[in-house]
Amino acid sequence: MKKLLIYLKDYKKESVLGPLFKLLEASFELFIPLVVASMIDKGIPAGDKGYIWQMCLVMAALGLIGLVCAVTAQYFAAKAAVGFATKLRHGLFAHIQSLSFSQMDKEGTSTLITRMTSDINQVQSGVNLVLRLFLRSPFIVFGAMIMAFTVDVKAALVFVVVIPVLSVIVFGIMLISIPLFKKVQGGLDRVLGITRENLTGVRVIRAFGEEEGEIRKFDQETDALKHMQMVAARISALMNPLTYVVINAGLVALIYVGALRVEAGILSQGQVVALVNYMSQILVELIKLANLIITVTKAVACGNRIQSVFEIPAGMESPEYGSAKEITQTGTVEFDHVCLRYHKGGEQALTDIHFKAHRGETIGVIGGTGSGKSSLVHLIPRFYDVEKGSVKVDGQDVREIPLEVLRGKIGIVMQKAVLFQGTIRENLLWGNENATDEELWEALRTAQAEEFVLQKEKGLDEKIEQEGRNLSGGQKQRLSIARALVKKPEILIMDDSASALDYATDAALRKSIKSMPGKTTVFIVSQRASSLLHADQIIVLDDGEAAGMGTHDELLAGCQVYQEIYYSQFEKKQESGAK
Amino acid sequence: MKAEKKNTRQKETLIKVLRYIRPYGVLVALTILMAVISVALTLYLPILTGDAVDRIAFIFDPSQVSADMPAIWAGLLAILRKMCIVIVLTALTQWIMNICNNRIVYNVIQDIRRRAFARIEELPLKYLDAHSHGDIVSRVVADVDQFADGLLIGFTQLFTGVITILGTLGFMLSVNVGITVVVVVITPVSLFVASFIARKTFSMFKLQSQTRGEQTALINEMIGNQKVVQSFNRERQTLERFDEINDRLEKCSLRAIFFSSLTNPCTRFVNSLVYTGVGLTGAFAVIRGGLSVGQLTCFLSYANQYTKPFNEISGVITELQNALACAARIFELIEERPQEPDRADAIVLGDVEGSVELKDVSFSYVPDKRLIENLNLQVKPGQRIAIVGPTGCGKTTIINLLMRFYDVDGGSIAVDGRPIRDITRKSLRTSYGMVLQDTWLKRGTIRDNITVGKPDATQEEIVAAAKASHAHSFIKRLPDGYDTVIGEDGGSLSGGQKQLLCITRVMLSLPPMLILDEATSSIDTRTEIRIQKAFAVMMEGRTSFIVAHRLSTIQNADVILVMKDGHIIEQGSHEELLAKNGFYANLYQSQFAIA
């Protein structure tokens, strides 16, 4: 949480002035018992109505000044808190954007989204409350004590006993109950988990007739949750009664000591009333403080969750611009004995991959599930860093090319076609902001998407809903291919991105990509051997290792893994030997 | 008119809430009793304090020196003793009240959650497919939680607040009518101020939540798809868009928060006016001799106590309304019509031979959009039925009907000659082994997931099933083997591995009929071949329905159904259909066309 406070630094003025005005308001409040006391001691015995009027006017004036101070304080506090949250949100968003693929994989997007939204909101209200109230309550508590000292030192000693006892109770209960509340939150998470699981898996659960078992499991979880809630509640239920006892015991003691002091002629009756009033002020503040502490602990917990995101070091280091050397071999991709491991201690995802792709070549990558096909092509735009060896693009190690430059050369179409809310045009422009309509249509034509876009009522300006819900899987894939083509990349990577297309469209797509002007180096990852037949080079992966490399004919003759894949898909034509 | 409707709806919800509270009537009675006692005691304390202060006045007053000092002291001490007893009793009743309240609330919400969950298990898929899961989850979790908060606050604050106001009024009236009038007249002003501010800020809050929604949507989209954002170097533009919304949010948040935060200082100002008013009229009353100084202190502390609940109540009422709105959303779910229960005389399907007959079946998801019409199909025991066709042709729908996830609109489906409406759902469904396109795993160990359909399976049986489905080798390599805990929705497993587990699950329970929907779609063809072999063994003698895009996986089916737009347009074996040179032949050619 602490490190987040740097986002407050632009609001130094507000974060100081807010509490300051709040303190001002509180101090005016502290004068009230004194005013009442002098009314009782001076005005009433003398029957001086004028004096009483005067004192009441003073009280009303104090109230009014208090109001002005409070409003000012609220304004500054709100401004600082909202500004803080805005800056924090900006900072966090930018930071998350800088995270690398492997870090995103590890964190998971859904938690990051919660941090960005509800956690930051919690922190915002926490900061707001702290600025407004957190100083006020202790100030009134101690202020009341100090004021009591100005009335009478000996009687004020009661406060000196009461306040530490109170703090022990308040903070003690808090310290015990915070971990308990955390446990409650955990229990709630499990209830949430099982509910969601039952919704997503409803078909499987019903297919196995497991409804009753699931209800039993849910009952157990809610029982556990209730139990945790009760334990936590039992502890915090002590807070009010205990503080009440302590404060009022203090009150009794105060009256007793006060009576003794009055007898000794040191205190007046009005002063005793003032002391009693200070004691009740403390009571009121403490109740507020206790409620506040709960909100603040929640905010701190959320703040810590946010901070833990900030503590993930920003992605990968990108070399400075200008450090890029002169390019000699445009469009080449070279893997030099590359090994990749996603987690330390985990299995190697790629082992000793070594090949070179020349400009304009088509490279096919084929292999089983989990054999490392995606991993291999993800290394080219440096989504991940290699463990050993090096990946070279344009003859240069990717780690020596600024990320933006590197990724600018490469158009990649991911396995899962992702489109964004907005028009088709806006989505395509991601590839190149300055592309003309002419260029967009050309890309659509190549991606076999021209026809269906033309059929749309508004053509390029047709709206795409969130996650492309109003498009079919094949349409989304073709649009995401077109988006990559708009970029006119030197290197085009298609990561199994034609899986939702029927075979005829797939074939047409490959043909049109092949005939694109300019010499683009193309990587095609596929499970269909038919998609790769005509590649200049096919890399056959098996469990992260290259089981074979070469043209279709070479592999069919000499690579067992490739033969297995190929014949599994072309059983019928085995004898005739398809070419 | 609208407000009235809202009111009656709120009333209805309230009645339903009370029905849930009724089982805890004893606790409620106890908590009410404790509340009354504790409030009465709390109010009694200032009177005692005032009394004590008056005795001090005797000590202080020089004219009273002649008075019997020891007697005054004895009186004072007696009052102080009484105060101590009152204090301890108050704390005790408060504590009991807190415990009761917690117990009531947590029990009530547990009951509600259980009812809601049990209802989810009974709801027809028609409902579950049509409603967002996130929304249902948030009803069961967040809404119930919010409701609990409201209920707790209602019990603790609204209740004691009202009693405090009434009690204070009574006590004040018994002491002095004039000052009471002053308090009663000024206090409602704070209520008025509070509601005025709330009304004015409502639209600001609405704008804020709108803007927040907009921002969340952007965050969802961009962070959810960050890999695409990064691969297109779009970080800067994305951040710019984010900042634009962020700045707007800052402005409207500031307005909403600042203006709503005026409530507190304003009501406090009104309170200080009340306090001053009491001081003024009280002091005059003392001079006139109608009031003692002790009574004045008592009044002053009442003035504080009386105004406080007023401030709180306005907040509590919005909180309660919110809670009722949440409760209404949960009740909506609980009261949703469950699926038609199994008939009382429904048969439990025993040894299934595996003949399936669909007769004149018609079905649609939306009433005016016909999907399946007059579908007829005869399946003999042990036959292998493959269903192919373009997306949206109704392949998955047939599975929904076979499993009775949905009921047919017309016609009938029969298993072993018995209409499935006459069979218990459980026995019908467990007669099928199903592997779906969407792999679904629950949180728990690999073992838990495999044994869903057969909880008492032995380790040997589990391993045998896993070997048959080629899952054993990867399970073996996991850190804890079969006891490895996987997170929600399969956690770190790959799509293919998840599917292998789903297949293992069916391999283990080996039901008499099989349904495989795109069962091997995320497995590479090599592994697929191995699984196909395992499937072939499994399918031996079992009626099986297979849905797939890949033609190679269905070539050796006994009957291939080619579907289009809800109709079966071709039917026959692979060779027959190829010879026919129709839709199927066309589909087949395109798959193996060489580019």
PDB file of N, CA and C in Angstrom, chain B residues 138-195:
ATOM      1  N   SER B 138     -23.605 -13.448  -9.489  1.00  0.00           N
ATOM      2  CA  SER B 138     -23.582 -12.247  -8.661  1.00  0.00           C
ATOM      3  C   SER B 138     -24.847 -12.167  -7.807  1.00  0.00           C
ATOM      4  N   ARG B 139     -25.940 -12.775  -8.265  1.00  0.00           N
ATOM      5  CA  ARG B 139     -27.115 -12.820  -7.398  1.00  0.00           C
ATOM      6  C   ARG B 139     -26.841 -13.678  -6.175  1.00  0.00           C
ATOM      7  N   VAL B 140     -26.251 -14.843  -6.398  1.00  0.00           N
ATOM      8  CA  VAL B 140     -26.038 -15.764  -5.283  1.00  0.00           C
ATOM      9  C   VAL B 140     -24.968 -15.233  -4.327  1.00  0.00           C
ATOM     10  N   VAL B 141     -23.974 -14.544  -4.864  1.00  0.00           N
ATOM     11  CA  VAL B 141     -22.877 -14.114  -3.993  1.00  0.00           C
ATOM     12  C   VAL B 141     -23.015 -12.644  -3.580  1.00  0.00           C
ATOM     13  N   ALA B 142     -22.895 -11.746  -4.537  1.00  0.00           N
ATOM     14  CA  ALA B 142     -22.844 -10.325  -4.187  1.00  0.00           C
ATOM     15  C   ALA B 142     -24.179  -9.805  -3.653  1.00  0.00           C
ATOM     16  N   ASP B 143     -25.263 -10.156  -4.314  1.00  0.00           N
ATOM     17  CA  ASP B 143     -26.550  -9.645  -3.863  1.00  0.00           C
ATOM     18  C   ASP B 143     -26.891 -10.141  -2.468  1.00  0.00           C
ATOM     19  N   VAL B 144     -26.645 -11.424  -2.231  1.00  0.00           N
ATOM     20  CA  VAL B 144     -26.949 -11.950  -0.901  1.00  0.00           C
ATOM     21  C   VAL B 144     -26.096 -11.240   0.142  1.00  0.00           C
ATOM     22  N   ASP B 145     -24.852 -10.976  -0.210  1.00  0.00           N
ATOM     23  CA  ASP B 145     -23.958 -10.288   0.715  1.00  0.00           C
ATOM     24  C   ASP B 145     -24.459  -8.889   1.045  1.00  0.00           C
ATOM     25  N   GLN B 146     -24.821  -8.180  -0.004  1.00  0.00           N
ATOM     26  CA  GLN B 146     -25.330  -6.823   0.167  1.00  0.00           C
ATOM     27  C   GLN B 146     -26.595  -6.864   1.033  1.00  0.00           C
ATOM     28  N   PHE B 147     -27.418  -7.860   0.771  1.00  0.00           N
ATOM     29  CA  PHE B 147     -28.648  -8.021   1.533  1.00  0.00           C
ATOM     30  C   PHE B 147     -28.315  -8.259   3.006  1.00  0.00           C
ATOM     31  N   ALA B 148     -27.301  -9.097   3.249  1.00  0.00           N
ATOM     32  CA  ALA B 148     -26.909  -9.380   4.628  1.00  0.00           C
ATOM     33  C   ALA B 148     -26.483  -8.098   5.333  1.00  0.00           C
ATOM     34  N   ASP B 149     -25.678  -7.298   4.639  1.00  0.00           N
ATOM     35  CA  ASP B 149     -25.238  -6.029   5.237  1.00  0.00           C
ATOM     36  C   ASP B 149     -26.429  -5.174   5.610  1.00  0.00           C
ATOM     37  N   GLY B 150     -27.367  -5.052   4.677  1.00  0.00           N
ATOM     38  CA  GLY B 150     -28.542  -4.224   4.913  1.00  0.00           C
ATOM     39  C   GLY B 150     -29.365  -4.741   6.071  1.00  0.00           C
ATOM     40  N   LEU B 151     -29.525  -6.058   6.089  1.00  0.00           N
ATOM     41  CA  LEU B 151     -30.336  -6.664   7.140  1.00  0.00           C
ATOM     42  C   LEU B 151     -29.708  -6.421   8.508  1.00  0.00           C
ATOM     43  N   LEU B 152     -28.387  -6.585   8.552  1.00  0.00           N
ATOM     44  CA  LEU B 152     -27.680  -6.396   9.816  1.00  0.00           C
ATOM     45  C   LEU B 152     -27.821  -4.962  10.292  1.00  0.00           C
ATOM     46  N   ILE B 153     -27.620  -4.038   9.361  1.00  0.00           N
ATOM     47  CA  ILE B 153     -27.740  -2.635   9.733  1.00  0.00           C
ATOM     48  C   ILE B 153     -29.175  -2.335  10.157  1.00  0.00           C
ATOM     49  N   GLY B 154     -30.125  -2.934   9.431  1.00  0.00           N
ATOM     50  CA  GLY B 154     -31.525  -2.744   9.787  1.00  0.00           C
ATOM     51  C   GLY B 154     -31.776  -3.171  11.214  1.00  0.00           C
ATOM     52  N   PHE B 155     -31.252  -4.367  11.545  1.00  0.00           N
ATOM     53  CA  PHE B 155     -31.494  -4.877  12.890  1.00  0.00           C
ATOM     54  C   PHE B 155     -30.823  -4.010  13.935  1.00  0.00           C
ATOM     55  N   THR B 156     -29.565  -3.682  13.674  1.00  0.00           N
ATOM     56  CA  THR B 156     -28.819  -2.998  14.735  1.00  0.00           C
ATOM     57  C   THR B 156     -29.152  -1.520  14.807  1.00  0.00           C
ATOM     58  N   GLN B 157     -29.215  -0.856  13.648  1.00  0.00           N
ATOM     59  CA  GLN B 157     -29.309   0.601  13.720  1.00  0.00           C
ATOM     60  C   GLN B 157     -30.726   1.124  13.612  1.00  0.00           C
ATOM     61  N   LEU B 158     -31.471   0.626  12.626  1.00  0.00           N
ATOM     62  CA  LEU B 158     -32.810   1.156  12.432  1.00  0.00           C
ATOM     63  C   LEU B 158     -33.623   0.961  13.691  1.00  0.00           C
ATOM     64  N   PHE B 159     -33.543  -0.249  14.190  1.00  0.00           N
ATOM     65  CA  PHE B 159     -34.293  -0.656  15.327  1.00  0.00           C
ATOM     66  C   PHE B 159     -33.961   0.140  16.560  1.00  0.00           C
ATOM     67  N   THR B 160     -32.680   0.111  16.927  1.00  0.00           N
ATOM     68  CA  THR B 160     -32.285   0.845  18.127  1.00  0.00           C
ATOM     69  C   THR B 160     -32.470   2.330  17.890  1.00  0.00           C
ATOM     70  N   GLY B 161     -32.278   2.761  16.650  1.00  0.00           N
ATOM     71  CA  GLY B 161     -32.445   4.182  16.342  1.00  0.00           C
ATOM     72  C   GLY B 161     -33.853   4.637  16.659  1.00  0.00           C
ATOM     73  N   VAL B 162     -34.824   3.889  16.159  1.00  0.00           N
ATOM     74  CA  VAL B 162     -36.217   4.275  16.384  1.00  0.00           C
ATOM     75  C   VAL B 162     -36.530   4.256  17.876  1.00  0.00           C
ATOM     76  N   ILE B 163     -36.104   3.185  18.548  1.00  0.00           N
ATOM     77  CA  ILE B 163     -36.376   3.106  19.990  1.00  0.00           C
ATOM     78  C   ILE B 163     -35.718   4.271  20.714  1.00  0.00           C
ATOM     79  N   THR B 164     -34.491   4.598  20.289  1.00  0.00           N
ATOM     80  CA  THR B 164     -33.795   5.708  20.949  1.00  0.00           C
ATOM     81  C   THR B 164     -34.569   7.008  20.787  1.00  0.00           C
ATOM     82  N   ILE B 165     -35.038   7.269  19.570  1.00  0.00           N
ATOM     83  CA  ILE B 165     -35.761   8.516  19.340  1.00  0.00           C
ATOM     84  C   ILE B 165     -37.003   8.576  20.221  1.00  0.00           C
ATOM     85  N   LEU B 166     -37.761   7.487  20.194  1.00  0.00           N
ATOM     86  CA  LEU B 166     -38.984   7.459  20.992  1.00  0.00           C
ATOM     87  C   LEU B 166     -38.663   7.582  22.477  1.00  0.00           C
ATOM     88  N   GLY B 167     -37.681   6.785  22.923  1.00  0.00           N
ATOM     89  CA  GLY B 167     -37.319   6.807  24.338  1.00  0.00           C
ATOM     90  C   GLY B 167     -36.864   8.189  24.791  1.00  0.00           C
ATOM     91  N   THR B 168     -35.989   8.776  23.968  1.00  0.00           N
ATOM     92  CA  THR B 168     -35.473  10.094  24.341  1.00  0.00           C
ATOM     93  C   THR B 168     -36.610  11.095  24.455  1.00  0.00           C
ATOM     94  N   LEU B 169     -37.499  11.034  23.478  1.00  0.00           N
ATOM     95  CA  LEU B 169     -38.643  11.948  23.505  1.00  0.00           C
ATOM     96  C   LEU B 169     -39.397  11.799  24.828  1.00  0.00           C
ATOM     97  N   GLY B 170     -39.681  10.542  25.180  1.00  0.00           N
ATOM     98  CA  GLY B 170     -40.426  10.280  26.407  1.00  0.00           C
ATOM     99  C   GLY B 170     -39.707  10.851  27.617  1.00  0.00           C
ATOM    100  N   PHE B 171     -38.409  10.540  27.716  1.00  0.00           N
ATOM    101  CA  PHE B 171     -37.637  11.013  28.866  1.00  0.00           C
ATOM    102  C   PHE B 171     -37.615  12.536  28.922  1.00  0.00           C
ATOM    103  N   MET B 172     -37.410  13.129  27.744  1.00  0.00           N
ATOM    104  CA  MET B 172     -37.306  14.592  27.719  1.00  0.00           C
ATOM    105  C   MET B 172     -38.620  15.224  28.130  1.00  0.00           C
ATOM    106  N   LEU B 173     -39.708  14.670  27.600  1.00  0.00           N
ATOM    107  CA  LEU B 173     -41.018  15.213  27.941  1.00  0.00           C
ATOM    108  C   LEU B 173     -41.249  15.129  29.441  1.00  0.00           C
ATOM    109  N   SER B 174     -40.790  14.036  30.048  1.00  0.00           N
ATOM    110  CA  SER B 174     -41.018  13.871  31.479  1.00  0.00           C
ATOM    111  C   SER B 174     -40.212  14.880  32.273  1.00  0.00           C
ATOM    112  N   VAL B 175     -39.127  15.381  31.716  1.00  0.00           N
ATOM    113  CA  VAL B 175     -38.301  16.338  32.458  1.00  0.00           C
ATOM    114  C   VAL B 175     -38.753  17.769  32.192  1.00  0.00           C
ATOM    115  N   ASN B 176     -38.881  18.149  30.938  1.00  0.00           N
ATOM    116  CA  ASN B 176     -39.246  19.528  30.629  1.00  0.00           C
ATOM    117  C   ASN B 176     -39.859  19.612  29.231  1.00  0.00           C
ATOM    118  N   VAL B 177     -41.067  20.122  29.153  1.00  0.00           N
ATOM    119  CA  VAL B 177     -41.784  20.137  27.879  1.00  0.00           C
ATOM    120  C   VAL B 177     -41.226  21.194  26.923  1.00  0.00           C
ATOM    121  N   GLY B 178     -40.932  22.353  27.460  1.00  0.00           N
ATOM    122  CA  GLY B 178     -40.496  23.474  26.620  1.00  0.00           C
ATOM    123  C   GLY B 178     -39.265  23.129  25.799  1.00  0.00           C
ATOM    124  N   ILE B 179     -38.243  22.632  26.477  1.00  0.00           N
ATOM    125  CA  ILE B 179     -36.992  22.327  25.775  1.00  0.00           C
ATOM    126  C   ILE B 179     -37.214  21.206  24.770  1.00  0.00           C
ATOM    127  N   THR B 180     -38.046  20.241  25.144  1.00  0.00           N
ATOM    128  CA  THR B 180     -38.339  19.137  24.240  1.00  0.00           C
ATOM    129  C   THR B 180     -38.883  19.673  22.917  1.00  0.00           C
ATOM    130  N   VAL B 181     -39.789  20.644  23.014  1.00  0.00           N
ATOM    131  CA  VAL B 181     -40.372  21.213  21.807  1.00  0.00           C
ATOM    132  C   VAL B 181     -39.272  21.789  20.910  1.00  0.00           C
ATOM    133  N   VAL B 182     -38.325  22.503  21.528  1.00  0.00           N
ATOM    134  CA  VAL B 182     -37.220  23.079  20.749  1.00  0.00           C
ATOM    135  C   VAL B 182     -36.502  21.978  19.976  1.00  0.00           C
ATOM    136  N   VAL B 183     -36.174  20.895  20.676  1.00  0.00           N
ATOM    137  CA  VAL B 183     -35.440  19.800  20.039  1.00  0.00           C
ATOM    138  C   VAL B 183     -36.262  19.204  18.894  1.00  0.00           C
ATOM    139  N   VAL B 184     -37.536  18.934  19.182  1.00  0.00           N
ATOM    140  CA  VAL B 184     -38.375  18.263  18.187  1.00  0.00           C
ATOM    141  C   VAL B 184     -38.533  19.118  16.932  1.00  0.00           C
ATOM    142  N   VAL B 185     -38.607  20.422  17.129  1.00  0.00           N
ATOM    143  CA  VAL B 185     -38.833  21.287  15.968  1.00  0.00           C
ATOM    144  C   VAL B 185     -37.581  21.386  15.090  1.00  0.00           C
ATOM    145  N   ILE B 186     -36.417  21.509  15.719  1.00  0.00           N
ATOM    146  CA  ILE B 186     -35.217  21.758  14.895  1.00  0.00           C
ATOM    147  C   ILE B 186     -34.679  20.490  14.232  1.00  0.00           C
ATOM    148  N   THR B 187     -34.736  19.371  14.939  1.00  0.00           N
ATOM    149  CA  THR B 187     -34.072  18.170  14.432  1.00  0.00           C
ATOM    150  C   THR B 187     -34.476  17.740  13.014  1.00  0.00           C
ATOM    151  N   PRO B 188     -35.764  17.687  12.689  1.00  0.00           N
ATOM    152  CA  PRO B 188     -36.114  17.200  11.347  1.00  0.00           C
ATOM    153  C   PRO B 188     -35.447  17.982  10.218  1.00  0.00           C
ATOM    154  N   VAL B 189     -34.997  19.206  10.546  1.00  0.00           N
ATOM    155  CA  VAL B 189     -34.312  19.994   9.518  1.00  0.00           C
ATOM    156  C   VAL B 189     -33.144  19.197   8.936  1.00  0.00           C
ATOM    157  N   SER B 190     -32.437  18.467   9.796  1.00  0.00           N
ATOM    158  CA  SER B 190     -31.270  17.729   9.307  1.00  0.00           C
ATOM    159  C   SER B 190     -31.697  16.622   8.345  1.00  0.00           C
ATOM    160  N   LEU B 191     -32.831  16.003   8.660  1.00  0.00           N
ATOM    161  CA  LEU B 191     -33.361  14.989   7.752  1.00  0.00           C
ATOM    162  C   LEU B 191     -33.651  15.594   6.392  1.00  0.00           C
ATOM    163  N   PHE B 192     -34.261  16.751   6.448  1.00  0.00           N
ATOM    164  CA  PHE B 192     -34.643  17.441   5.233  1.00  0.00           C
ATOM    165  C   PHE B 192     -33.403  17.765   4.393  1.00  0.00           C
ATOM    166  N   VAL B 193     -32.395  18.290   5.080  1.00  0.00           N
ATOM    167  CA  VAL B 193     -31.143  18.639   4.391  1.00  0.00           C
ATOM    168  C   VAL B 193     -30.538  17.399   3.724  1.00  0.00           C
ATOM    169  N   ALA B 194     -30.517  16.308   4.505  1.00  0.00           N
ATOM    170  CA  ALA B 194     -29.911  15.081   3.980  1.00  0.00           C
ATOM    171  C   ALA B 194     -30.631  14.593   2.726  1.00  0.00           C
ATOM    172  N   SER B 195     -31.958  14.600   2.765  1.00  0.00           N
ATOM    173  CA  SER B 195     -32.675  14.054   1.614  1.00  0.00           C
ATOM    174  C   SER B 195     -32.559  15.000   0.428  1.00  0.00           C
TER     175      SER B 195
END
